[in-house]
Amino acid sequence: MSDIKKVVLAYSGGLDTSVIAKWISETYQCEVVTFTADLGQGEEVEPARAKAEALGIKEIYIEDLREEFVRDFVYPMFRANTIYEGEYLLGTSIARPLIAKRLVEIANETGADAIAHGATGKGNDQVRFELGAYALKPGVKVVAPWREWDLSSRESLMEYCEEHKIPVDFSSSKKKSPYSMDANLLHISYESGILEDPWKEAEEDMWRWSVSPEAAPDEPTYVELTYEKGDIVAVNGEAMTPATVLTYLNKVGGENGIGRIDIVENRYVGMKARGCYETPGGTIMLRAHRAIESITLDREVAHLKDSLMPKYAELIYNGYWWSPERKMMQKMIDDSQEFVSGTVRLKLYKGNVIVVGRKSDESLFDEKIATMEEDAGAYDQKDAEGFIKLNALRLKIAASKGRSSL
Amino acid sequence: MSDIKKVVLAYSGGLDTSVIAKWISETYQCEVVTFTADLGQGEEVEPARAKAEALGIKEIYIEDLREEFVRDFVYPMFRANTIYEGEYLLGTSIARPLIAKRLVEIANETGADAIAHGATGKGNDQVRFELGAYALKPGVKVVAPWREWDLSSRESLMEYCEEHKIPVDFSSSKKKSPYSMDANLLHISYESGILEDPWKEAEEDMWRWSVSPEAAPDEPTYVELTYEKGDIVAVNGEAMTPATVLTYLNKVGGENGIGRIDIVENRYVGMKARGCYETPGGTIMLRAHRAIESITLDREVAHLKDSLMPKYAELIYNGYWWSPERKMMQKMIDDSQEFVSGTVRLKLYKGNVIVVGRKSDESLFDEKIATMEEDAGAYDQKDAEGFIKLNALRLKIAASKGRSSL
Amino acid sequence: MSDIKKVVLAYSGGLDTSVIAKWISETYQCEVVTFTADLGQGEEVEPARAKAEALGIKEIYIEDLREEFVRDFVYPMFRANTIYEGEYLLGTSIARPLIAKRLVEIANETGADAIAHGATGKGNDQVRFELGAYALKPGVKVVAPWREWDLSSRESLMEYCEEHKIPVDFSSSKKKSPYSMDANLLHISYESGILEDPWKEAEEDMWRWSVSPEAAPDEPTYVELTYEKGDIVAVNGEAMTPATVLTYLNKVGGENGIGRIDIVENRYVGMKARGCYETPGGTIMLRAHRAIESITLDREVAHLKDSLMPKYAELIYNGYWWSPERKMMQKMIDDSQEFVSGTVRLKLYKGNVIVVGRKSDESLFDEKIATMEEDAGAYDQKDAEGFIKLNALRLKIAASKGRSSL
Amino acid sequence: MSDIKKVVLAYSGGLDTSVIAKWISETYQCEVVTFTADLGQGEEVEPARAKAEALGIKEIYIEDLREEFVRDFVYPMFRANTIYEGEYLLGTSIARPLIAKRLVEIANETGADAIAHGATGKGNDQVRFELGAYALKPGVKVVAPWREWDLSSRESLMEYCEEHKIPVDFSSSKKKSPYSMDANLLHISYESGILEDPWKEAEEDMWRWSVSPEAAPDEPTYVELTYEKGDIVAVNGEAMTPATVLTYLNKVGGENGIGRIDIVENRYVGMKARGCYETPGGTIMLRAHRAIESITLDREVAHLKDSLMPKYAELIYNGYWWSPERKMMQKMIDDSQEFVSGTVRLKLYKGNVIVVGRKSDESLFDEKIATMEEDAGAYDQKDAEGFIKLNALRLKIAASKGRSSL
């Protein structure tokens, strides 16, 4: 066991991290600093202060990081149309690097030599927290109680609370859920419980952020998103900060039954896991971003982005936000967004995000050339013959040498 | 102008290709063989015989290629979860190589030295037809009247008909559409008309294959798809041929408002173009295929497929189906499907395709390992520490040498 | 034939481009501006002035572009360890975009509406010149006489000269070569002649810039290259400009028999072609750059660069230097070079470039960790077990489900 | 500590693995089976029998795996022109999967439940052995003494020998080397010692398989390699088995000073390490394979191979030979080799491998098209104009909309 002086703990105020706070201070005989962040999870963070104080914590950090989260993490990620394994919008993955960064910064401020978190040894989050911490503070120590202790069941945790007089409030609705959940402004996730059988349909009352498509209004909602350099800067013509944009899109998206997915994903630690996610605003953002890119981005730039996106998504999923390769890719992605400005008009209806219009001063859509009508010489159709013949040349040579293409 | 003896023409029976048939025989003073295929476009092909005969055609080929189309083209493409520019399911692109192949085969049978088509010089289809033809019959000549003649408007075409007494029936509903359309079992597409302004919403009465989500039933439809080696072999437990599967999924998809998209895409010939597509069955197939892969495919195989998919999609879009690089990629894709067998359960509702269950005898989902409950030693959480530490090592070294990750 | 007012011609002063100058002015009845650049081809450019004047040219541009060429084209390309088809260092390809840029800039200065070049219709250079010109001046017209005229043989060219009293000096050694050659500071190339049979060995007297390994000195030459952010800034401790560096390396490389290759390459226009190249300095630079990167670059950054390099090389080979996708990749490549500083020591000997040492203040090589001796806890070997076990997990699960890896 | 019944140990007969054999049997109180393979390392393997017997081993496997090694591992790898980080031919990496496979097969034959190896906890080899073992026998246990014991120095090992009366012969030349070495038919490697300082030049007497270029003959050696489907089947017209080919090429390569490299590489476990390698035959094979591909492979197939090669090399380097993703890539690579047949002529001279000719019945090199002379219409130069114009179209549109390419 490492010799540790002071630990900064990612503290939610809930049962698990309260037990962890106590367990660390006892086990390592060290000071614990708690850090609680509002990332838009939809719960008050201020109550964590009293809980931490009740645990005897002296240094308590409680912060509203919503704007930083969306501006510096969610928005950059959406510039790449990022999606993991064809389905997952990386809602949990993208929040972890910000938490890792603040843990390290607080450690530096408070003279702590370790950080701690409440993620299990089976999941991706431990990796994301720790890779971030090591990248940002190479000598840092990490305490991951779920990998260390023997409090493996809910019952043993509760016993520990009782024994150590930890005043955790077990009456909150969240705690009674049969699912393991995580939320921030980008999404809410559900795991375990009956989801551990991938053949079983998730129950309707699991979902918390969105109504079902069935329960959504019979009238569509139209929304116009204005982009500047790849980021949404206004909704329906009204300028908004990043977190305000996402909050708004979550609201209208959720009301229209948008953004639920139910998938089996491949974890970095080697296993498959079932997860259900609600990402109302993100689902709208992905579709809209592709739409604004469709008229403003060069074809080859768009295709290059598409071919690199799976790698970029994998880096974020696996916890490599704070790696040089992610930053290197980000440079390229951000550079590609120079002209991605304009407006997208969307129709939201019972789970559907339908692009119905897009316009931009930077549009590369050229009606004179694209038209099926008379184009006044904008495009010489005869050029196509040479284009095709030279593109065919290698195929013709091969065929003439007797290689069959069938 | 080439010296041509006999041409095989891709003939729809409509106005354009009827004019083309006549124009070629007059211009090149050569015989014309017509080839009309049922690819599931939803129109009778047999009437093309009388039309061709009226034009004086002696060799008339009319064929039902639906099974071959789905089995040998659509199914292989869906094994790769193929999607162009994040949205387009390649409905038109994937039909062209089959037509090119039959044109060449018929040319070989009839002793023709040229093939002809009615695609314009601005589009992708000319490229797809001609690359295919050159790859399969390297000495073939190509006649592409739209790049050659001066009949550039509808009016001049109709004048030509009158002048040459071409008995084309202009009363069919399709001909009066303000849109340029193409259809086969995989999709129907719409271009031009008001779509040439990307800010204008498509009109509801444009869509032909699906009801709008608004008009779809208030009750969901559940469907179970059974996969074998990446292909759907049964629906709701009933074995079906490939074309029957797609026909069925088009029907239930269309009834439930599924599969409409409205995009601006990048053509191979260098311009951006607006297109609207209805792909009801394909939209269901894509989602379902990803779902069955999610439990049966190895993670790295899945990621490798994802990283290559944009390239593969680009090849098909650009007309390189009959190229050695496409075949080489297909080998890899097909090989990856060895264990992609099992059943996916879907809920279709007002435009939504919702995966609600997936199961397989080949499943790699391991409940014992994935569980958040006690796992009886299936997974040792302590392994994660070493895993993270070695993955972090290069990041730590860089940070300790003073490189900032921020 | 286009209506052209004034043409800027890439003019070498040799036979072909002299004929072209005259042919254009007669054929298009327009003014011709000549542009002759010193890119390090090893021939005086100033004599081109008198030749142009003798042709009646009024506006004559003669420029020394060697520093710009190496600094803004060669150096950026070498940051990516660029190599086409595993062998070719892109010596011709990388010079064309600079010429295209100056042609366009001179067109803008002189009010010309067209550019012209002497590249044939079978090669890559026409593509490189013209793509560059169109990208930089979209309305420009292009005159490519080799694709237009009927002077297809040397004899007809010489007749044309005589007829038009073009005073070309045919006595220079270059003109009598049986090879088609091109040279600049990065390389000299040889094509055609007996090289058109890929089984025939090139004759020793073809090579002009390097001695053969057999003829090189029996004593090795050692050289030390100092890098800053990926670029060589000093040789043997002496600061040098980019063109001076390359000139020096060409000299010592050539003296030591370094940098000859003999390949069959795939042209963008669809055919295979045999080419021989001498790239003495570039061959040294590639090896040295990899060596300095080997101690300063993060592993994943290096691997990402390696995986994108073939695409980047293809872009340059195919003529897309002035494309948004090349610039986007360059951003990423340049960003990767932030810490690529230090010194590489090389031994040059009879065709061999042997890396014998590399050092850097930015080195990520950590002797404490890498040592096979006692490392005082810098690395905990036990971490490897967890690392391996989690990396193996998906393989174990698959095997335990009966999938054979054999 | 695991409960282990019987272990199969990769046994070289040297000091380390002799100590390991004893240590395992004592520590785990289990039977040890030794497995010694001739992979072409250049030392007799039969003497390992007596040494194993002296250690009390009952089940002793000694096998000549040279043909299997080259045929099933080296040859398939060279089909991809595989090279790690631009320099390393993966000589060690490619031997490990075969050893892992035999360890597992012998475990199955002898009823062993564990395998063991003598690789350290800092290197790649442990990963390669263990990933292979887990993939092939998912329930297998692994004993890796270097990660477990406290015999961390040479002295403690020798004490252990004395104490346990292990009759190891310390007088062999190999044992006195200051370098850590590994050899098989593909290469010999050197690590540690003075190599741990990347600025220090390796000493000439370190190298064992090749003479220096300086010491090589003054006369070149010519060699002709005949390929069938990507593999060498004959040398100088004489049919040979794979291992015979490689043995021969090692001989002539080594005699001509070919195949030495000195690099710093990135290990999978996260650190950089200096390594020197002699790969005489492999260096020749890489060059020759590219040469035969240059005339027989389609351009796009070649480029696709090049773009995937770094990933494939990384998989082999990192130990994933027995993974589904490597096998999937192999399918594609092998498929690409269908027409890679013909003959390459090489000149070997003082470290240089010079391609001087290549020919093939499957050649795609078309002299009629490639010629700079009159081609009798094989290629219409006018096609190039349309080819360029359509490829330029997107660049022109962007420029005309005001986007600067500079």
PDB file of N, CA, C and O in Angstrom, chain C residues 85 87 121-122 196 198 214 262 267 272 297 299 303 314 325 347 350 352 358 369 371 375 379 381 394, chain D residues 85 121-122 196 198 214 262 267 272 297 299 303 314 325 347 350 352 358 369 371-372 375 379 381 394:
ATOM      1  N   GLU C  85       4.610   4.615 -52.382  1.00  0.00           N
ATOM      2  CA  GLU C  85       4.727   3.197 -52.755  1.00  0.00           C
ATOM      3  C   GLU C  85       6.014   2.562 -52.226  1.00  0.00           C
ATOM      4  O   GLU C  85       6.633   1.723 -52.879  1.00  0.00           O
ATOM      5  N   GLU C  87       8.967   3.484 -51.868  1.00  0.00           N
ATOM      6  CA  GLU C  87      10.284   3.720 -52.441  1.00  0.00           C
ATOM      7  C   GLU C  87      10.545   5.171 -52.859  1.00  0.00           C
ATOM      8  O   GLU C  87      11.666   5.663 -52.708  1.00  0.00           O
ATOM      9  N   GLY C 121       0.525  14.495 -71.917  1.00  0.00           N
ATOM     10  CA  GLY C 121      -0.797  14.066 -71.505  1.00  0.00           C
ATOM     11  C   GLY C 121      -0.813  12.690 -70.872  1.00  0.00           C
ATOM     12  O   GLY C 121      -1.865  12.200 -70.483  1.00  0.00           O
ATOM     13  N   LYS C 122       0.340  12.092 -70.752  1.00  0.00           N
ATOM     14  CA  LYS C 122       0.406  10.754 -70.156  1.00  0.00           C
ATOM     15  C   LYS C 122       0.911  10.760 -68.719  1.00  0.00           C
ATOM     16  O   LYS C 122       0.907   9.721 -68.060  1.00  0.00           O
ATOM     17  N   GLU C 196      12.045   1.596 -70.468  1.00  0.00           N
ATOM     18  CA  GLU C 196      10.691   1.126 -70.748  1.00  0.00           C
ATOM     19  C   GLU C 196      10.584  -0.391 -70.700  1.00  0.00           C
ATOM     20  O   GLU C 196       9.477  -0.924 -70.735  1.00  0.00           O
ATOM     21  N   PRO C 198      11.140  -3.067 -67.974  1.00  0.00           N
ATOM     22  CA  PRO C 198      11.464  -3.137 -66.534  1.00  0.00           C
ATOM     23  C   PRO C 198      12.429  -4.262 -66.164  1.00  0.00           C
ATOM     24  O   PRO C 198      12.870  -4.326 -65.010  1.00  0.00           O
ATOM     25  N   GLU C 214      30.061   1.363 -55.863  1.00  0.00           N
ATOM     26  CA  GLU C 214      31.383   0.810 -56.170  1.00  0.00           C
ATOM     27  C   GLU C 214      32.435   1.909 -56.255  1.00  0.00           C
ATOM     28  O   GLU C 214      33.585   1.722 -55.837  1.00  0.00           O
ATOM     29  N   ASP C 262      15.410   2.527 -58.414  1.00  0.00           N
ATOM     30  CA  ASP C 262      14.961   2.091 -59.733  1.00  0.00           C
ATOM     31  C   ASP C 262      13.645   1.361 -59.488  1.00  0.00           C
ATOM     32  O   ASP C 262      13.628   0.281 -58.914  1.00  0.00           O
ATOM     33  N   ARG C 267       1.187   5.616 -61.890  1.00  0.00           N
ATOM     34  CA  ARG C 267       0.810   7.001 -62.146  1.00  0.00           C
ATOM     35  C   ARG C 267      -0.659   7.237 -61.851  1.00  0.00           C
ATOM     36  O   ARG C 267      -1.485   6.344 -61.973  1.00  0.00           O
ATOM     37  N   LYS C 272       1.303   2.085 -65.244  1.00  0.00           N
ATOM     38  CA  LYS C 272       2.552   1.848 -64.536  1.00  0.00           C
ATOM     39  C   LYS C 272       3.695   2.416 -65.367  1.00  0.00           C
ATOM     40  O   LYS C 272       3.654   2.335 -66.599  1.00  0.00           O
ATOM     41  N   LEU C 297       9.329  11.428 -30.305  1.00  0.00           N
ATOM     42  CA  LEU C 297       7.912  11.383 -30.616  1.00  0.00           C
ATOM     43  C   LEU C 297       7.217  10.338 -29.751  1.00  0.00           C
ATOM     44  O   LEU C 297       7.743   9.246 -29.547  1.00  0.00           O
ATOM     45  N   ARG C 299       4.747   7.346 -28.988  1.00  0.00           N
ATOM     46  CA  ARG C 299       4.463   6.157 -29.808  1.00  0.00           C
ATOM     47  C   ARG C 299       3.189   6.282 -30.632  1.00  0.00           C
ATOM     48  O   ARG C 299       3.184   6.009 -31.835  1.00  0.00           O
ATOM     49  N   HIS C 303       2.714   6.338 -34.644  1.00  0.00           N
ATOM     50  CA  HIS C 303       1.948   5.335 -35.378  1.00  0.00           C
ATOM     51  C   HIS C 303       0.818   5.980 -36.182  1.00  0.00           C
ATOM     52  O   HIS C 303       0.507   5.547 -37.298  1.00  0.00           O
ATOM     53  N   GLU C 314       0.224  10.065 -51.320  1.00  0.00           N
ATOM     54  CA  GLU C 314      -0.633   9.944 -52.502  1.00  0.00           C
ATOM     55  C   GLU C 314      -1.163  11.313 -52.922  1.00  0.00           C
ATOM     56  O   GLU C 314      -1.206  11.636 -54.114  1.00  0.00           O
ATOM     57  N   GLU C 325      -7.599  19.130 -48.068  1.00  0.00           N
ATOM     58  CA  GLU C 325      -7.278  17.924 -47.296  1.00  0.00           C
ATOM     59  C   GLU C 325      -5.779  17.824 -47.028  1.00  0.00           C
ATOM     60  O   GLU C 325      -5.355  17.369 -45.967  1.00  0.00           O
ATOM     61  N   LYS C 347      26.436   7.760 -40.459  1.00  0.00           N
ATOM     62  CA  LYS C 347      27.612   7.303 -41.189  1.00  0.00           C
ATOM     63  C   LYS C 347      27.188   7.029 -42.625  1.00  0.00           C
ATOM     64  O   LYS C 347      26.237   6.264 -42.858  1.00  0.00           O
ATOM     65  N   LYS C 350      29.288   4.193 -49.126  1.00  0.00           N
ATOM     66  CA  LYS C 350      28.984   3.375 -50.323  1.00  0.00           C
ATOM     67  C   LYS C 350      27.497   3.004 -50.414  1.00  0.00           C
ATOM     68  O   LYS C 350      27.133   1.821 -50.453  1.00  0.00           O
ATOM     69  N   ASN C 352      25.162   3.371 -48.261  1.00  0.00           N
ATOM     70  CA  ASN C 352      24.485   3.142 -46.987  1.00  0.00           C
ATOM     71  C   ASN C 352      24.361   4.434 -46.185  1.00  0.00           C
ATOM     72  O   ASN C 352      25.318   5.202 -46.086  1.00  0.00           O
ATOM     73  N   ARG C 358      21.715   9.223 -31.740  1.00  0.00           N
ATOM     74  CA  ARG C 358      20.688  10.271 -31.717  1.00  0.00           C
ATOM     75  C   ARG C 358      20.561  10.720 -30.273  1.00  0.00           C
ATOM     76  O   ARG C 358      20.632   9.912 -29.342  1.00  0.00           O
ATOM     77  N   ILE C 369      14.037   3.569 -16.995  1.00  0.00           N
ATOM     78  CA  ILE C 369      12.954   2.618 -17.190  1.00  0.00           C
ATOM     79  C   ILE C 369      13.363   1.511 -18.167  1.00  0.00           C
ATOM     80  O   ILE C 369      13.055   0.342 -17.957  1.00  0.00           O
ATOM     81  N   THR C 371      16.240   0.220 -18.873  1.00  0.00           N
ATOM     82  CA  THR C 371      17.371  -0.648 -18.552  1.00  0.00           C
ATOM     83  C   THR C 371      16.961  -2.070 -18.199  1.00  0.00           C
ATOM     84  O   THR C 371      15.919  -2.292 -17.588  1.00  0.00           O
ATOM     85  N   ASP C 375      16.259  -1.259 -11.808  1.00  0.00           N
ATOM     86  CA  ASP C 375      15.763   0.068 -12.173  1.00  0.00           C
ATOM     87  C   ASP C 375      15.242   0.874 -10.999  1.00  0.00           C
ATOM     88  O   ASP C 375      14.590   1.918 -11.199  1.00  0.00           O
ATOM     89  N   TYR C 379       9.875   1.021 -12.796  1.00  0.00           N
ATOM     90  CA  TYR C 379       8.867   0.257 -13.537  1.00  0.00           C
ATOM     91  C   TYR C 379       8.546  -0.961 -12.703  1.00  0.00           C
ATOM     92  O   TYR C 379       9.459  -1.677 -12.289  1.00  0.00           O
ATOM     93  N   GLN C 381       7.347  -4.514 -12.711  1.00  0.00           N
ATOM     94  CA  GLN C 381       7.094  -5.589 -13.673  1.00  0.00           C
ATOM     95  C   GLN C 381       5.754  -6.277 -13.420  1.00  0.00           C
ATOM     96  O   GLN C 381       5.165  -6.844 -14.331  1.00  0.00           O
ATOM     97  N   ARG C 394     -10.733 -10.345 -24.230  1.00  0.00           N
ATOM     98  CA  ARG C 394     -11.648 -10.614 -25.362  1.00  0.00           C
ATOM     99  C   ARG C 394     -11.232 -11.880 -26.125  1.00  0.00           C
ATOM    100  O   ARG C 394     -12.077 -12.608 -26.653  1.00  0.00           O
TER     101      ARG C 394
ATOM    102  N   GLU D  85       7.405   0.846 -37.477  1.00  0.00           N
ATOM    103  CA  GLU D  85       8.007   2.164 -37.263  1.00  0.00           C
ATOM    104  C   GLU D  85       9.068   2.495 -38.320  1.00  0.00           C
ATOM    105  O   GLU D  85      10.102   3.085 -38.029  1.00  0.00           O
ATOM    106  N   GLY D 121       9.547  -8.790 -17.528  1.00  0.00           N
ATOM    107  CA  GLY D 121       8.316  -8.022 -17.364  1.00  0.00           C
ATOM    108  C   GLY D 121       8.355  -6.654 -18.012  1.00  0.00           C
ATOM    109  O   GLY D 121       7.395  -5.903 -17.943  1.00  0.00           O
ATOM    110  N   LYS D 122       9.471  -6.340 -18.636  1.00  0.00           N
ATOM    111  CA  LYS D 122       9.594  -5.033 -19.271  1.00  0.00           C
ATOM    112  C   LYS D 122       9.442  -5.081 -20.779  1.00  0.00           C
ATOM    113  O   LYS D 122       9.404  -4.044 -21.423  1.00  0.00           O
ATOM    114  N   GLU D 196      22.159   0.981 -24.321  1.00  0.00           N
ATOM    115  CA  GLU D 196      21.196   1.735 -23.530  1.00  0.00           C
ATOM    116  C   GLU D 196      21.429   3.244 -23.610  1.00  0.00           C
ATOM    117  O   GLU D 196      20.606   4.034 -23.141  1.00  0.00           O
ATOM    118  N   PRO D 198      21.450   5.865 -26.470  1.00  0.00           N
ATOM    119  CA  PRO D 198      21.154   5.920 -27.912  1.00  0.00           C
ATOM    120  C   PRO D 198      22.120   6.797 -28.706  1.00  0.00           C
ATOM    121  O   PRO D 198      22.062   6.813 -29.929  1.00  0.00           O
ATOM    122  N   GLU D 214      31.961  -2.373 -45.094  1.00  0.00           N
ATOM    123  CA  GLU D 214      33.376  -2.181 -45.396  1.00  0.00           C
ATOM    124  C   GLU D 214      34.071  -3.510 -45.680  1.00  0.00           C
ATOM    125  O   GLU D 214      34.956  -3.592 -46.547  1.00  0.00           O
ATOM    126  N   ASP D 262      19.890  -0.089 -36.605  1.00  0.00           N
ATOM    127  CA  ASP D 262      20.146   0.368 -35.235  1.00  0.00           C
ATOM    128  C   ASP D 262      19.066   1.394 -34.941  1.00  0.00           C
ATOM    129  O   ASP D 262      19.067   2.480 -35.527  1.00  0.00           O
ATOM    130  N   ARG D 267       8.103   0.196 -27.369  1.00  0.00           N
ATOM    131  CA  ARG D 267       7.542  -1.084 -26.918  1.00  0.00           C
ATOM    132  C   ARG D 267       6.068  -0.949 -26.559  1.00  0.00           C
ATOM    133  O   ARG D 267       5.608   0.100 -26.138  1.00  0.00           O
ATOM    134  N   LYS D 272      10.437   3.406 -24.551  1.00  0.00           N
ATOM    135  CA  LYS D 272      11.289   3.348 -25.729  1.00  0.00           C
ATOM    136  C   LYS D 272      12.506   2.478 -25.420  1.00  0.00           C
ATOM    137  O   LYS D 272      13.000   2.498 -24.291  1.00  0.00           O
ATOM    138  N   LEU D 297       0.761  -5.738 -59.125  1.00  0.00           N
ATOM    139  CA  LEU D 297      -0.356  -5.362 -58.257  1.00  0.00           C
ATOM    140  C   LEU D 297      -1.059  -4.134 -58.809  1.00  0.00           C
ATOM    141  O   LEU D 297      -0.419  -3.191 -59.267  1.00  0.00           O
ATOM    142  N   ARG D 299      -2.821  -0.612 -58.642  1.00  0.00           N
ATOM    143  CA  ARG D 299      -2.439   0.566 -57.855  1.00  0.00           C
ATOM    144  C   ARG D 299      -3.252   0.709 -56.569  1.00  0.00           C
ATOM    145  O   ARG D 299      -2.684   0.892 -55.488  1.00  0.00           O
ATOM    146  N   HIS D 303      -2.011   0.562 -52.720  1.00  0.00           N
ATOM    147  CA  HIS D 303      -2.139   1.676 -51.777  1.00  0.00           C
ATOM    148  C   HIS D 303      -2.954   1.291 -50.545  1.00  0.00           C
ATOM    149  O   HIS D 303      -2.660   1.719 -49.432  1.00  0.00           O
ATOM    150  N   GLU D 314       1.799  -3.325 -36.334  1.00  0.00           N
ATOM    151  CA  GLU D 314       1.572  -3.068 -34.909  1.00  0.00           C
ATOM    152  C   GLU D 314       0.949  -4.288 -34.232  1.00  0.00           C
ATOM    153  O   GLU D 314       1.321  -4.659 -33.114  1.00  0.00           O
ATOM    154  N   GLU D 325      -8.597 -10.039 -35.569  1.00  0.00           N
ATOM    155  CA  GLU D 325      -8.350  -8.897 -36.461  1.00  0.00           C
ATOM    156  C   GLU D 325      -7.119  -9.156 -37.329  1.00  0.00           C
ATOM    157  O   GLU D 325      -7.067  -8.751 -38.492  1.00  0.00           O
ATOM    158  N   LYS D 347      20.860  -6.874 -57.209  1.00  0.00           N
ATOM    159  CA  LYS D 347      22.307  -6.762 -57.080  1.00  0.00           C
ATOM    160  C   LYS D 347      22.582  -6.474 -55.606  1.00  0.00           C
ATOM    161  O   LYS D 347      22.041  -5.516 -55.045  1.00  0.00           O
ATOM    162  N   LYS D 350      27.807  -4.542 -50.734  1.00  0.00           N
ATOM    163  CA  LYS D 350      28.237  -3.749 -49.579  1.00  0.00           C
ATOM    164  C   LYS D 350      27.072  -3.031 -48.894  1.00  0.00           C
ATOM    165  O   LYS D 350      27.038  -1.801 -48.796  1.00  0.00           O
ATOM    166  N   ASN D 352      24.026  -2.734 -49.841  1.00  0.00           N
ATOM    167  CA  ASN D 352      22.950  -2.291 -50.720  1.00  0.00           C
ATOM    168  C   ASN D 352      22.192  -3.464 -51.336  1.00  0.00           C
ATOM    169  O   ASN D 352      22.799  -4.430 -51.767  1.00  0.00           O
ATOM    170  N   ARG D 358      12.731  -6.678 -63.103  1.00  0.00           N
ATOM    171  CA  ARG D 358      11.570  -7.440 -62.650  1.00  0.00           C
ATOM    172  C   ARG D 358      10.769  -7.790 -63.881  1.00  0.00           C
ATOM    173  O   ARG D 358      10.634  -6.982 -64.803  1.00  0.00           O
ATOM    174  N   ILE D 369       1.251   1.442 -73.599  1.00  0.00           N
ATOM    175  CA  ILE D 369       0.618   2.625 -73.024  1.00  0.00           C
ATOM    176  C   ILE D 369       1.647   3.544 -72.379  1.00  0.00           C
ATOM    177  O   ILE D 369       1.583   4.763 -72.496  1.00  0.00           O
ATOM    178  N   THR D 371       4.755   4.073 -72.977  1.00  0.00           N
ATOM    179  CA  THR D 371       5.838   4.645 -73.785  1.00  0.00           C
ATOM    180  C   THR D 371       5.706   6.146 -74.011  1.00  0.00           C
ATOM    181  O   THR D 371       4.597   6.660 -74.154  1.00  0.00           O
ATOM    182  N   MET D 372       6.827   6.824 -74.012  1.00  0.00           N
ATOM    183  CA  MET D 372       6.836   8.235 -74.358  1.00  0.00           C
ATOM    184  C   MET D 372       6.860   8.400 -75.874  1.00  0.00           C
ATOM    185  O   MET D 372       6.702   9.495 -76.393  1.00  0.00           O
ATOM    186  N   ASP D 375       2.226   5.877 -79.475  1.00  0.00           N
ATOM    187  CA  ASP D 375       1.607   4.692 -78.867  1.00  0.00           C
ATOM    188  C   ASP D 375       0.468   4.100 -79.698  1.00  0.00           C
ATOM    189  O   ASP D 375      -0.246   3.224 -79.212  1.00  0.00           O
ATOM    190  N   TYR D 379      -3.502   5.142 -75.809  1.00  0.00           N
ATOM    191  CA  TYR D 379      -3.903   6.097 -74.759  1.00  0.00           C
ATOM    192  C   TYR D 379      -4.234   7.398 -75.446  1.00  0.00           C
ATOM    193  O   TYR D 379      -3.439   7.882 -76.256  1.00  0.00           O
ATOM    194  N   GLN D 381      -4.419  11.140 -75.165  1.00  0.00           N
ATOM    195  CA  GLN D 381      -3.986  12.186 -74.249  1.00  0.00           C
ATOM    196  C   GLN D 381      -5.091  13.203 -73.957  1.00  0.00           C
ATOM    197  O   GLN D 381      -5.091  13.834 -72.915  1.00  0.00           O
ATOM    198  N   ARG D 394     -14.097  20.563 -57.469  1.00  0.00           N
ATOM    199  CA  ARG D 394     -14.360  20.988 -56.084  1.00  0.00           C
ATOM    200  C   ARG D 394     -13.379  22.062 -55.638  1.00  0.00           C
ATOM    201  O   ARG D 394     -13.718  22.949 -54.851  1.00  0.00           O
TER     202      ARG D 394
END
